[in-house]
Coordinates of C-alpha atoms in Angstrom, one line a residue:
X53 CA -21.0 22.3 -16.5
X54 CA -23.7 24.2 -18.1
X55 CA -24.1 26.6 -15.6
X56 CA -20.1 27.4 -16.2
X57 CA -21.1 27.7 -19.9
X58 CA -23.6 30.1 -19.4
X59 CA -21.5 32.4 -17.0
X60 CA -18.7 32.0 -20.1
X61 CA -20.9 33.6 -22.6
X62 CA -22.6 36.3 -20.1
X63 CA -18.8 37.3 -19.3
X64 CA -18.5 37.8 -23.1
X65 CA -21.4 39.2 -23.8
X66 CA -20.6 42.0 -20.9
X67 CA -16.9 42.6 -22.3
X68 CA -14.9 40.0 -20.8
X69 CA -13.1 36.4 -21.2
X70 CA -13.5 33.8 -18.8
X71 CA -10.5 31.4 -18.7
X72 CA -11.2 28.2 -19.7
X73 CA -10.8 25.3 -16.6
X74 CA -8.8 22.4 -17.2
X75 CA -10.6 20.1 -14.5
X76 CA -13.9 19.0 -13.2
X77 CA -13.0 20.6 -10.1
X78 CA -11.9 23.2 -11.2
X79 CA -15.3 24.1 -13.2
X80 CA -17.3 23.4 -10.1
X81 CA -15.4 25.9 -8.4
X82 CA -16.2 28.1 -11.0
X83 CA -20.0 26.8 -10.7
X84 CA -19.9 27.7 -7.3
X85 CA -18.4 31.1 -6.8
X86 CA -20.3 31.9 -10.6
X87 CA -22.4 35.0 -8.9
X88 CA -19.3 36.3 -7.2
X89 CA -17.2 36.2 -10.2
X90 CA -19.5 37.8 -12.8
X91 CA -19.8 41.1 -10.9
X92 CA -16.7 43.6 -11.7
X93 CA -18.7 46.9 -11.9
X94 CA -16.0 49.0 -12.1
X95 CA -14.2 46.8 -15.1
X96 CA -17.4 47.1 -16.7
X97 CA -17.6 50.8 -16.3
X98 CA -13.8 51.2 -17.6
X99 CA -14.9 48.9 -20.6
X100 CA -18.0 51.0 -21.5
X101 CA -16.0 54.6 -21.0
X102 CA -13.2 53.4 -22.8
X103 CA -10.6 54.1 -19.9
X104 CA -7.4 52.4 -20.3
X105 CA -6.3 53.4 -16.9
X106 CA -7.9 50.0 -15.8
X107 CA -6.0 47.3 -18.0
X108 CA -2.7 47.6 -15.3
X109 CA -5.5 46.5 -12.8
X110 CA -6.9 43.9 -15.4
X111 CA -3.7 42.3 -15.7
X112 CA -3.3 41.9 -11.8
X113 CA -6.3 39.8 -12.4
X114 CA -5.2 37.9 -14.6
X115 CA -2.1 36.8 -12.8
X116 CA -4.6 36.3 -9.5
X117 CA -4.8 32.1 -8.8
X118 CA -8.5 31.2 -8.2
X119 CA -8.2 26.9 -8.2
X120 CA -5.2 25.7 -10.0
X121 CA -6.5 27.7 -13.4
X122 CA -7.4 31.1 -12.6
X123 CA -9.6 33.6 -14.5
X124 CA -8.7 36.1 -16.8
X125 CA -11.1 39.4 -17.0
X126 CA -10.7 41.9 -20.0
X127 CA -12.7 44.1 -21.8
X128 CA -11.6 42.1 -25.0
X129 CA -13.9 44.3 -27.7
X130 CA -11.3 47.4 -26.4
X131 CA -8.1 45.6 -25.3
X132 CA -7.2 43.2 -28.8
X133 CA -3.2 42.5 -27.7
X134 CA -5.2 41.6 -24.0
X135 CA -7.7 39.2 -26.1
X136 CA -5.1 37.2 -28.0
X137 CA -3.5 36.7 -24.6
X138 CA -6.4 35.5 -23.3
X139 CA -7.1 33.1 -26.0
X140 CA -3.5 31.8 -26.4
X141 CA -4.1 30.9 -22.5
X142 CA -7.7 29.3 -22.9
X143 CA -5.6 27.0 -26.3
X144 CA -3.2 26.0 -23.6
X145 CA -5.4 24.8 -21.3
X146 CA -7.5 22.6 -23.5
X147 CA -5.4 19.1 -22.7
X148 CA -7.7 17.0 -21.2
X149 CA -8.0 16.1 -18.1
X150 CA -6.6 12.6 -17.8
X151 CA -3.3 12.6 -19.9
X152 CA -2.6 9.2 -20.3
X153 CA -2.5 5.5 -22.6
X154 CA -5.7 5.1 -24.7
X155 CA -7.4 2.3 -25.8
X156 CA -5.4 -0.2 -28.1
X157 CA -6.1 -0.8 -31.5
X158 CA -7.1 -3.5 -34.0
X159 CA -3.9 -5.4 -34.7
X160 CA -2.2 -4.2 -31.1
X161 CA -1.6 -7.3 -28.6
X162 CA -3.9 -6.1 -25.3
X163 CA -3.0 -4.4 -22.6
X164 CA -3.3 -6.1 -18.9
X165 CA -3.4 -3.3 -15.9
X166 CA -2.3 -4.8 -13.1
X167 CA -2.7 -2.7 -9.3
X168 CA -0.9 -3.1 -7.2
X169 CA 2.8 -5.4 -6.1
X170 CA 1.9 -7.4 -3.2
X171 CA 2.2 -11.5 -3.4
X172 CA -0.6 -11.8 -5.8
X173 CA -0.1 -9.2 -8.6
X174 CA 3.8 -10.0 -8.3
X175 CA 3.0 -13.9 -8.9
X176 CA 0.6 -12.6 -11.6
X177 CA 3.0 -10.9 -13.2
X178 CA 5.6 -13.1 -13.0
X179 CA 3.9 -15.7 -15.1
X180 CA 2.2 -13.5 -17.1
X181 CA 3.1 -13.8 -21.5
X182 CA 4.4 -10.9 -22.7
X183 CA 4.3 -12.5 -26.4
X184 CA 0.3 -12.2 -26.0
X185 CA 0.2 -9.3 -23.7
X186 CA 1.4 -5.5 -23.1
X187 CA 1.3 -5.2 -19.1
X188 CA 0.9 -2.1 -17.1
X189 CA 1.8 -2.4 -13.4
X190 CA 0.8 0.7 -11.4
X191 CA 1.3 1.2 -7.6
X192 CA 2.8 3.5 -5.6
X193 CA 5.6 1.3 -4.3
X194 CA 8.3 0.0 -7.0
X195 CA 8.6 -3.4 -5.4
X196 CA 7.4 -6.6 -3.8
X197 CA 8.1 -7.2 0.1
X198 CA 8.4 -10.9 1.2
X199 CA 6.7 -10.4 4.2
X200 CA 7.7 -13.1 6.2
X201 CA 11.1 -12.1 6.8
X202 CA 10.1 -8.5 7.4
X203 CA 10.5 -8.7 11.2
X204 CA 14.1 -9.6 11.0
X205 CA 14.6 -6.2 9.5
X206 CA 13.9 -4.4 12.2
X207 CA 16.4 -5.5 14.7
X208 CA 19.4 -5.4 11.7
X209 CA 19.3 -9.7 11.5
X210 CA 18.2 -8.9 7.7
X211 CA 19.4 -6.0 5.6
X212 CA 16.5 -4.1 4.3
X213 CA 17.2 -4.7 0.5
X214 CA 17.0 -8.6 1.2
X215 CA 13.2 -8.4 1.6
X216 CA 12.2 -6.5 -1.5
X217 CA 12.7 -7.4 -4.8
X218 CA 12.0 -5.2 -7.5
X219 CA 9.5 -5.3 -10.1
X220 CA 10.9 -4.8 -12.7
X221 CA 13.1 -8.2 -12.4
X222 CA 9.9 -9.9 -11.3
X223 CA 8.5 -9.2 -14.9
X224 CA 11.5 -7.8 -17.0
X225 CA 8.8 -6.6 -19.9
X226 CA 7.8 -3.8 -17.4
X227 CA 11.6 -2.2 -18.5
X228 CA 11.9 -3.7 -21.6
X229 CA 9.2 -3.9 -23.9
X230 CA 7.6 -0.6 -25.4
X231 CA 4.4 -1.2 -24.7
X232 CA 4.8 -2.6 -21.3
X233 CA 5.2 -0.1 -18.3
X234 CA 5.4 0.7 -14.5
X235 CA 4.0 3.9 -13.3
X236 CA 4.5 4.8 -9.8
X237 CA 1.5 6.4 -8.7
X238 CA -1.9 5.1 -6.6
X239 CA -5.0 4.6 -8.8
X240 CA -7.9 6.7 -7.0
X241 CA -10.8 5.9 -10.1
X242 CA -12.4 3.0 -12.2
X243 CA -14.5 3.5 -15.1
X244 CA -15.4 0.1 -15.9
X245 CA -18.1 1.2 -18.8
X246 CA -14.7 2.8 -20.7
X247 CA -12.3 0.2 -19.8
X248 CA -9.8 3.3 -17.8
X249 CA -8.3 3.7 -14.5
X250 CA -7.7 7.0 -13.3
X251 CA -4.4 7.5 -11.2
X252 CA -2.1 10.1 -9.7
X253 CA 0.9 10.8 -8.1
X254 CA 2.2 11.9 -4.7
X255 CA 3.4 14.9 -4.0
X256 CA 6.8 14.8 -4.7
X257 CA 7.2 18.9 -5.5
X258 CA 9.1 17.8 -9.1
X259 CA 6.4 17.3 -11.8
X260 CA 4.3 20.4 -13.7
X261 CA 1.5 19.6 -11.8
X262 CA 0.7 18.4 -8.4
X263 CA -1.0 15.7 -8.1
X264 CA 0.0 14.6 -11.5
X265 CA -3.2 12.6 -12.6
X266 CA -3.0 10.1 -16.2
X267 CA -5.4 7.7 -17.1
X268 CA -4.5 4.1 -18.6
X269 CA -7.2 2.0 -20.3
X270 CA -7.0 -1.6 -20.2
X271 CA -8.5 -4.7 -22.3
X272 CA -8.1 -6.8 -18.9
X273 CA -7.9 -5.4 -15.2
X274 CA -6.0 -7.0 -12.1
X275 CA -6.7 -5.7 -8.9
X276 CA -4.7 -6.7 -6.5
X277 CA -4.2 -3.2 -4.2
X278 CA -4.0 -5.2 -1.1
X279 CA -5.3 -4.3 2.5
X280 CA -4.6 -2.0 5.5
X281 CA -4.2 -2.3 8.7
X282 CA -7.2 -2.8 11.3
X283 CA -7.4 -0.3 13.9
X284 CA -10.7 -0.6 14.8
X285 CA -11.2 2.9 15.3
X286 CA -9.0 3.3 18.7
X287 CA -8.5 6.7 19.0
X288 CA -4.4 7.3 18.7
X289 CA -3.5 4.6 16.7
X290 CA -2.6 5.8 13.6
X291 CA -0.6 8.7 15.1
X292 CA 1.6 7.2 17.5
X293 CA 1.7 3.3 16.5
X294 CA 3.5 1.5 13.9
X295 CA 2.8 -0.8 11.7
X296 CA 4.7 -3.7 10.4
X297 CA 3.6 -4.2 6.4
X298 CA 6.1 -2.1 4.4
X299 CA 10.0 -1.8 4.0
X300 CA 10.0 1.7 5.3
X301 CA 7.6 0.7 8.6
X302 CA 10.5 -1.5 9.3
X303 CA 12.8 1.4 8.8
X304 CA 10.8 3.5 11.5
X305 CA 10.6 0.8 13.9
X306 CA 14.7 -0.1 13.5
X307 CA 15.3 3.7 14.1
X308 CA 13.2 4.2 17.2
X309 CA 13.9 1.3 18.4
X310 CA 18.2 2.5 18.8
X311 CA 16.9 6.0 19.3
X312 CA 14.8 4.6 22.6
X313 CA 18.3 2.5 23.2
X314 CA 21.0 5.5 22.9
X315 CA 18.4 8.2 24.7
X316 CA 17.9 6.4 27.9
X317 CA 21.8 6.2 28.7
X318 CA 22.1 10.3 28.5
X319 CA 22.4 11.6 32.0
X320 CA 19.9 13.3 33.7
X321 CA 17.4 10.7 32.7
X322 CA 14.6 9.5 35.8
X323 CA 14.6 5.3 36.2
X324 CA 10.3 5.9 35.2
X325 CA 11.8 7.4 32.1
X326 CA 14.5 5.6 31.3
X327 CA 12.1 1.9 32.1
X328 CA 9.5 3.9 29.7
X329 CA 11.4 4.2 26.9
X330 CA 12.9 0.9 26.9
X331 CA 9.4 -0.9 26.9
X332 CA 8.9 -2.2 23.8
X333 CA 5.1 -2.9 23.4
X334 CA 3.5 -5.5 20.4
X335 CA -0.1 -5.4 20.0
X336 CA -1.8 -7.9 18.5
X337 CA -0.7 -12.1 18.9
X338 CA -1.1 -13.6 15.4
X339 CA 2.2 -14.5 13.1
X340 CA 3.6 -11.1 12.5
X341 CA 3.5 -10.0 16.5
X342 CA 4.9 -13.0 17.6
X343 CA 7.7 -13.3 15.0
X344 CA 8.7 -9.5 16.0
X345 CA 8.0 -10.3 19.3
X346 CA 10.4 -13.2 19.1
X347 CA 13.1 -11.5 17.2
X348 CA 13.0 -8.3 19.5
X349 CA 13.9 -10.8 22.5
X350 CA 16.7 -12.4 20.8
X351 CA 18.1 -9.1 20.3
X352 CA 18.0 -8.1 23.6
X353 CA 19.1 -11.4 24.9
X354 CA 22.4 -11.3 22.6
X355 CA 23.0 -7.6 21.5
X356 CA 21.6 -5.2 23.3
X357 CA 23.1 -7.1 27.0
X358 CA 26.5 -7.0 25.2
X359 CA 26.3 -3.2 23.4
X360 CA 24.3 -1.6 25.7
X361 CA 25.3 -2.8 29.6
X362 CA 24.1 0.5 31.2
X363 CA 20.6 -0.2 30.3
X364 CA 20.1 -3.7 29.6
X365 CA 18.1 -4.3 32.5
X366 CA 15.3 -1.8 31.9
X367 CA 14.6 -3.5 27.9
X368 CA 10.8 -4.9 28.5
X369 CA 8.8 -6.7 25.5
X370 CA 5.3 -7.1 26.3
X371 CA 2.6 -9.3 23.8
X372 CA -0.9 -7.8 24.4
X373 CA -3.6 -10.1 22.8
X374 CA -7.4 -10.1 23.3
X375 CA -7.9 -13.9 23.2
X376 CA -4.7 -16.0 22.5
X377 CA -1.9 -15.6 21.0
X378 CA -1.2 -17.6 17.3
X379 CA -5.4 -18.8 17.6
X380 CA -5.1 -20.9 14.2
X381 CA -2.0 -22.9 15.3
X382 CA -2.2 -26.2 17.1
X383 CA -3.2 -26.1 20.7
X384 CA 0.3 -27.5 21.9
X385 CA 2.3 -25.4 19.5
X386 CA 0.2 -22.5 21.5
X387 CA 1.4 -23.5 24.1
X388 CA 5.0 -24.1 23.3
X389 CA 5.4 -20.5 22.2
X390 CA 3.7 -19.6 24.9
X391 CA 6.4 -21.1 27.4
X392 CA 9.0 -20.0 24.8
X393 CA 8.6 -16.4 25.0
X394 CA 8.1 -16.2 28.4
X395 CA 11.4 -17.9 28.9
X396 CA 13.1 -15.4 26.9
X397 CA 11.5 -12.4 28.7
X398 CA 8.3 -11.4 26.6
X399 CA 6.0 -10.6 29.3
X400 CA 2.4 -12.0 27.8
X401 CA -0.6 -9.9 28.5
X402 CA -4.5 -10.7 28.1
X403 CA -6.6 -7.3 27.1
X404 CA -8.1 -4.8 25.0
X405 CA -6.9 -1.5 24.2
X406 CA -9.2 1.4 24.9
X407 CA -7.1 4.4 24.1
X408 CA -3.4 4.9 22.4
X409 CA -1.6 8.0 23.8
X410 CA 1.9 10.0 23.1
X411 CA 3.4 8.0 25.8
X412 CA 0.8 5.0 27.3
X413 CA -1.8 3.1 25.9
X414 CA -5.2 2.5 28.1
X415 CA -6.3 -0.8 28.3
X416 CA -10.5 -1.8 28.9
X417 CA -9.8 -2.3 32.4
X418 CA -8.6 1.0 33.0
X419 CA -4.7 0.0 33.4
X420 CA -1.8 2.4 31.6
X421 CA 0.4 0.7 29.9
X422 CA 3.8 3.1 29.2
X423 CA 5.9 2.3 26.4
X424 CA 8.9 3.8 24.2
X425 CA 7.9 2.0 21.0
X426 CA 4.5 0.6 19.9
X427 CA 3.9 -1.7 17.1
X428 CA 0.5 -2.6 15.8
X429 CA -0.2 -5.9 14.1
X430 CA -4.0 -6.9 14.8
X431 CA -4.6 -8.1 10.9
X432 CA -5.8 -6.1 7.9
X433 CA -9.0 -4.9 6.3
X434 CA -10.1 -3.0 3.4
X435 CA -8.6 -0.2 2.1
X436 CA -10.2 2.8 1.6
X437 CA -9.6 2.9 -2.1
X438 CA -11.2 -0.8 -2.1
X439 CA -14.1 0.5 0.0
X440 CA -14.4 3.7 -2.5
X441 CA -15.1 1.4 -6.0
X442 CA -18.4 0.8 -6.8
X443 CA -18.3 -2.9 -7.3
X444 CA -19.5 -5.3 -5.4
X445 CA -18.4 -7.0 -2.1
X446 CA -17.8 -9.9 0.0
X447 CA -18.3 -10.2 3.8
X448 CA -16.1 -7.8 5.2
X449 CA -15.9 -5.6 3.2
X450 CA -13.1 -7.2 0.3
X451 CA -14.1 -6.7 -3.3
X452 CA -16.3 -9.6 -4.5
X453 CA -15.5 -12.5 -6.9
X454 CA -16.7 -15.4 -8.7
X455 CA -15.0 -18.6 -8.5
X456 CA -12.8 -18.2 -11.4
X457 CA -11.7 -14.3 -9.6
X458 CA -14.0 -12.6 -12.2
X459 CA -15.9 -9.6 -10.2
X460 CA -19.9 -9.8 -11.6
X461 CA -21.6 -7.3 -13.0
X462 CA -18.6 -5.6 -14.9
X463 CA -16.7 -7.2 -17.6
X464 CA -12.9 -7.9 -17.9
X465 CA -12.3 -7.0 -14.2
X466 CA -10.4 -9.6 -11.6
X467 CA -10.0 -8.8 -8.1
X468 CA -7.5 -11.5 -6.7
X469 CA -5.2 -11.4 -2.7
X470 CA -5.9 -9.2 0.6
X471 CA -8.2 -6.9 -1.8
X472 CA -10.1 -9.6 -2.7
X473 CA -13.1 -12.3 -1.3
X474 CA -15.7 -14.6 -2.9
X475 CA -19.2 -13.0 -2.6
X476 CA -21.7 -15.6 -0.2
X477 CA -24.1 -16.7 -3.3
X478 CA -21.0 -18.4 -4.1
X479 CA -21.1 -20.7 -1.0
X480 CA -17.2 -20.1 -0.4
X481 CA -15.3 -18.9 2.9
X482 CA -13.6 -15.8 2.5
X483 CA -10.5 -16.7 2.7
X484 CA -7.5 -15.1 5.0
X485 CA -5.1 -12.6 4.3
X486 CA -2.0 -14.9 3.8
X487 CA 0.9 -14.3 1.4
X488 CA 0.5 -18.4 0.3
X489 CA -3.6 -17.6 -0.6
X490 CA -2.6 -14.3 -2.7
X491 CA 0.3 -16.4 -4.4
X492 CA -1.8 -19.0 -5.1
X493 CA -4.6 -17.2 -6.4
X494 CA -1.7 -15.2 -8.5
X495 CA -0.6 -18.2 -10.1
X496 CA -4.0 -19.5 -11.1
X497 CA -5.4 -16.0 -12.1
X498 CA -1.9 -16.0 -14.5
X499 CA -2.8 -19.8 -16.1
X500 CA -6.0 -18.6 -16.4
X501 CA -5.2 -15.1 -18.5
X502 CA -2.7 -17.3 -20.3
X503 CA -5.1 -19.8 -22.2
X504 CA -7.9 -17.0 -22.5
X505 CA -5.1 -15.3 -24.9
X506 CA -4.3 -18.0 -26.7
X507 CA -8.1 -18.4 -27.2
X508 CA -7.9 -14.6 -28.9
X509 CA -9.9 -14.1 -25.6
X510 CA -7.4 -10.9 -24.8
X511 CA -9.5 -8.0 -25.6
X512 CA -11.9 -6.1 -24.1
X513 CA -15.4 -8.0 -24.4
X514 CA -14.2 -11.2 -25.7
X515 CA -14.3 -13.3 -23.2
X516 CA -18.0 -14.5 -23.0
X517 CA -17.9 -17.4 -25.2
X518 CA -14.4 -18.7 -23.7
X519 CA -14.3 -21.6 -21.4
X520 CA -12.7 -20.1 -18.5
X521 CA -12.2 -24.2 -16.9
X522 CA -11.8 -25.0 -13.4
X523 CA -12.5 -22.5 -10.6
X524 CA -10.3 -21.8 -8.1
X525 CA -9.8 -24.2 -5.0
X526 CA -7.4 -23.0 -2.6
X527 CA -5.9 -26.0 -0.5
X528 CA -3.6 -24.7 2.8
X529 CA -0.3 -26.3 2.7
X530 CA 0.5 -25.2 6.7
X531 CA 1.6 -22.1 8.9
X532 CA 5.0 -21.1 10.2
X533 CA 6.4 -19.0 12.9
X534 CA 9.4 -18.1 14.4
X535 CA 9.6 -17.2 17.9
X536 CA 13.4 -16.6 18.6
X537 CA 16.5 -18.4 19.8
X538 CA 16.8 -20.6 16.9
X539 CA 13.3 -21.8 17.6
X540 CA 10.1 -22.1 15.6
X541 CA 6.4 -23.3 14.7
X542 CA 5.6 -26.0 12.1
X543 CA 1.6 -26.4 11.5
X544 CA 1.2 -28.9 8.6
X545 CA -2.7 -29.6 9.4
X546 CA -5.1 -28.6 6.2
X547 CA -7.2 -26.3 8.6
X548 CA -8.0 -25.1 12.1
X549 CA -10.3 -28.6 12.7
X550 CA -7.9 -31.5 10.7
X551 CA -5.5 -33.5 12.2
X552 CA -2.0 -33.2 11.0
X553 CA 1.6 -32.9 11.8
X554 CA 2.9 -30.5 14.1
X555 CA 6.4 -29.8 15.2
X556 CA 8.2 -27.2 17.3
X557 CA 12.2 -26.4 18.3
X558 CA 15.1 -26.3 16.3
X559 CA 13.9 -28.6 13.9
X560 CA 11.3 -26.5 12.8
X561 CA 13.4 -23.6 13.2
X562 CA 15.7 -25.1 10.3
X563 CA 12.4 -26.1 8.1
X564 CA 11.3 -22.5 8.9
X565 CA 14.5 -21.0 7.6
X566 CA 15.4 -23.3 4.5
X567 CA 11.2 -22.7 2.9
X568 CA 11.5 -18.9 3.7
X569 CA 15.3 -19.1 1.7
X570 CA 13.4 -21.6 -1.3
X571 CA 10.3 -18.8 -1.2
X572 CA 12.1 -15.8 -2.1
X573 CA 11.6 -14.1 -4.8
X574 CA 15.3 -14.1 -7.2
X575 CA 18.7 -16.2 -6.6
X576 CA 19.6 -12.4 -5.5
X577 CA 17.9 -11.7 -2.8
X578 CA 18.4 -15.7 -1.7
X579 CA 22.0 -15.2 -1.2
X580 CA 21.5 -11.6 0.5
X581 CA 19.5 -13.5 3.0
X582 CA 21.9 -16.5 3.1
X583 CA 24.9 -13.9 3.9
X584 CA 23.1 -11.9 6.1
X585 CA 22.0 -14.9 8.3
X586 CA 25.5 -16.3 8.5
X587 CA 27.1 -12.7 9.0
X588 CA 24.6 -12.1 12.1
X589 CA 25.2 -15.7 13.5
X590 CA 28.9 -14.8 13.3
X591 CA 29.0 -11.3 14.0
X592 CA 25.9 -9.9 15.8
X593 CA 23.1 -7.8 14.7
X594 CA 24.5 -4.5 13.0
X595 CA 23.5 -1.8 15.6
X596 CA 24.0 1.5 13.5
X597 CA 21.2 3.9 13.4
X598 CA 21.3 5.7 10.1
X599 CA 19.1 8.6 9.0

């Protein structure tokens, strides 16, 4: 910064204007390229002989890009219509960096920032009292995806729009109130000594600057940005697998999926080929890959046999897991879905992959595994925006928090869901990434900011003599899974080592269904799901490939 200063006042001092840089980045490119940048001998020469043959070439500078800002260079002692221009243009550029919401005032109710709308910040949200609170929700999705029903989206059992509610109905202030707001964009910065988060948009190609970057300060900050998928570093995964966490994964799956299906019947096509491209491989046993693993079957069992007879003996599914598939369930409930998949055709492989290729992946043993679509579900870990905060963390990697959610060593900021785990001086278990911990923790967090408002606890640095209460205690209610054909798991036990109830079948297939219907989100989205169970029980899974 100083050494930009400096370079300013030499370039003045010498008979020209440096324009101003509306960025830290874009003074330290300035910094950097300082010595290049100060030496125009012959514009110096044409300033000190007075030739005006140079200002065409002057302005050619001045319309040069150099970083997003530019510089302008003219004598400006000679060239006064040339000054004013560059001074009008150094004015414009003197916005700061960070447009954006600044700190509220005496007499204004504060302001909650809330990242993220996975499980937790949604439940947060939902609670939350907008008659004590202005809330901010920023992430760069517009909605919350109930999860669990997400691999019925992919074969067409679910329509898309049945899984993700909105959040703007989860929390109608975010649409309503003035001072309440959702900004569609991914926060990249926390300055927890000012109380801001610094955020920015994608590049969309339709706002006056790309990335568009704002700040927002807050009184009170929720993070709850969830986690990513782990990958563990195998070379290919991120460019030819996909995952199964967002609408729009399921989207991409759904589409090559009925690509793979409609490609293999063209003519010409080799029976290697044609097998290839109809192996459907899931990596990865817990919940998610044996619920898509399940539902893929179950399509291919009713539909595909019925839509798609010229190929419907080359359709493979094949479950590759390193140790066992579903590892917290029951042992027998193991085993029934075990049995139950193989029964329906999901071939169930014990291994490690090594390598993930355009067309195979390479197991640790050496053997190539071909396959026309590859899904990836092998858990989650921490983001790399999580990973980039300077606060501090819990085993694994998660950002770390008290009992009561509170992360130490900063004031006013709550870490709560996949993002978040309690630090080890705190004697707790991290706890896993479920959509019934992040809820749970939502709902307490919520209870929790609740009474702290009525307690004028609300603003910044006003919660230290506050009884905060209880802490936290999560208690697991149970696991379920479906595994197709109307059939399902039912884990009722506290944890891995208890004893409890356990069930499998069509019983638990109907429990399965009616908690997922009771769990979703708004009376909407219920009866979407309610209609499109019955239409696909009736009618089939829609086979239309669209976009």
């Amino acid at each position: 910064m100083a050494l930009a200063r400096v370079c300013r006042s030499g370039l003045r001092r010498s008979g020209m204007a440096y324009g101003s840089s509306s960025s830290e980045s874009d003074l330290l490119f300035h910094e950097q390229n300082c010595s290049y940048r100060c030496s125009f001998p012959s514009i110096e020469n044409g300033s000190t002989n007075g030739n005006l043959s140079y200002l065409s070439s002057i302005r050619k500078v001045n319309q040069a890009s150099f970083g997003s800002r530019g510089i302008s260079v003219t004598p400006h002692y000679q060239f006064v219509n040339a000054e004013r221009m560059v001074e009008e243009s150094e004015s414009e550029y003197e916005d700061p960096r960070f447009p954006g919401m600044e700190a509220t005032k005496p007499g204004e109710k504060p302001r909650v920032v809330v990242l993220g709308t996975g499980w937790a910040a949604c439940r947060f949200l939902k609670g939350l009292d907008t008659k004590i609170y202005d809330v901010v929700c920023i992430s760069p999705r517009n909605h919350m995806v109930f999860t669990p029903l997400l691999a019925s989206t992919c074969v067409g059992t679910l329509e898309f729009r049945s899984v993700a509610e909105p959040v703007s109905q989860i929390q109608s202030a975010l649409g309503t109130n003035p001072n309440s707001h959702f900004y569609l964009a991914s926060c990249n910065g926390i300055d927890t000594d000012k109380h801001e988060v610094y955020c920015e948009t994608g590049n969309s190609g339709t706002l006056p600057r790309e990335p568009y970057q704002f700040k927002v300060a807050y009184d009170k900050l929720v993070i709850a940005a969830g986690a990513e998928p782990l990958t563990f570093g195998i070379k290919g995964v991120k460019e030819h697998a996909f995952f199964l966490r967002e609408v729009n994964h399921a989207q991409e799956i759904r589409k090559k999926l009925l690509l793979n299906l409609m490609l293999s019947e063209n003519p010409g096509i080799t029976e290697a080929e044609r097998r290839r491209l109809l192996h459907c491989v899931v990596i990865g046993g817990g919940p998610t890959g044996v619920e898509f693993s399940g539902e893929l079957s179950d399509f291919i069992m009713r539909d595909v046999s019925e839509r798609y007879t010229h190929v419907k003996d080359y359709v493979k599914v094949t479950l590759i897991e390193a140790n066992e598939i579903l590892s917290s369930f029951d042992v027998s409930l193991r085993q029934y879905a075990t049995r139950h998949l193989t029964k329906c055709g999901v071939r169930l492989t014990q291994g490690v992959v090594k390598e993930v290729h355009p067309k195979k992946i390479v197991l640790n043993d050496g053997t190539d595994v071909p396959y026309g679509l590859l899904v990836w579900s092998t858990g989650v870990g921490s983001s790399q925006f999580v990973r980039s905060l300077g606060l501090p963390k819990s085993p694994g990697g998660r950002i770390g928090v008290d009992e009561w959610l509170r992360v130490p060593s900063v004031q006013d900021v709550f870490a709560l869901g996949d993002c978040a785990g309690f630090l080890e001086q705190t004697g707790r278990p991290v706890l896993p990434a479920l959509a019934q911990v992040a809820e749970r923790q939502g709902k307490y967090l919520v209870e929790l900011f609740n009474k702290i408002g009525k307690g004028d606890g609300g603003k910044a640095f006003s919660t230290k003599d506050i009884p905060l209460g209880e802490p936290f205690v999560y208690k697991h209610l149970g696991s379920m899974a479906s595994v197709g054909r109307y059939k399902a798991l039912v884990d009722l036990r506290r944890s891995k080592d208890d004893k409890g109830l356990s069930l499998a079948g069509f019983g638990s297939w109907l429990i399965w269904r009616s908690a997922y219907l009771t769990r979703v989100v708004s009376w909407r989205n219920r009866f979407y799901v309610a209609v499109n169970w019955a239409t696909t029980l009736v009618f089939g899974r829609d086979n239309s490939r669209i976009g």
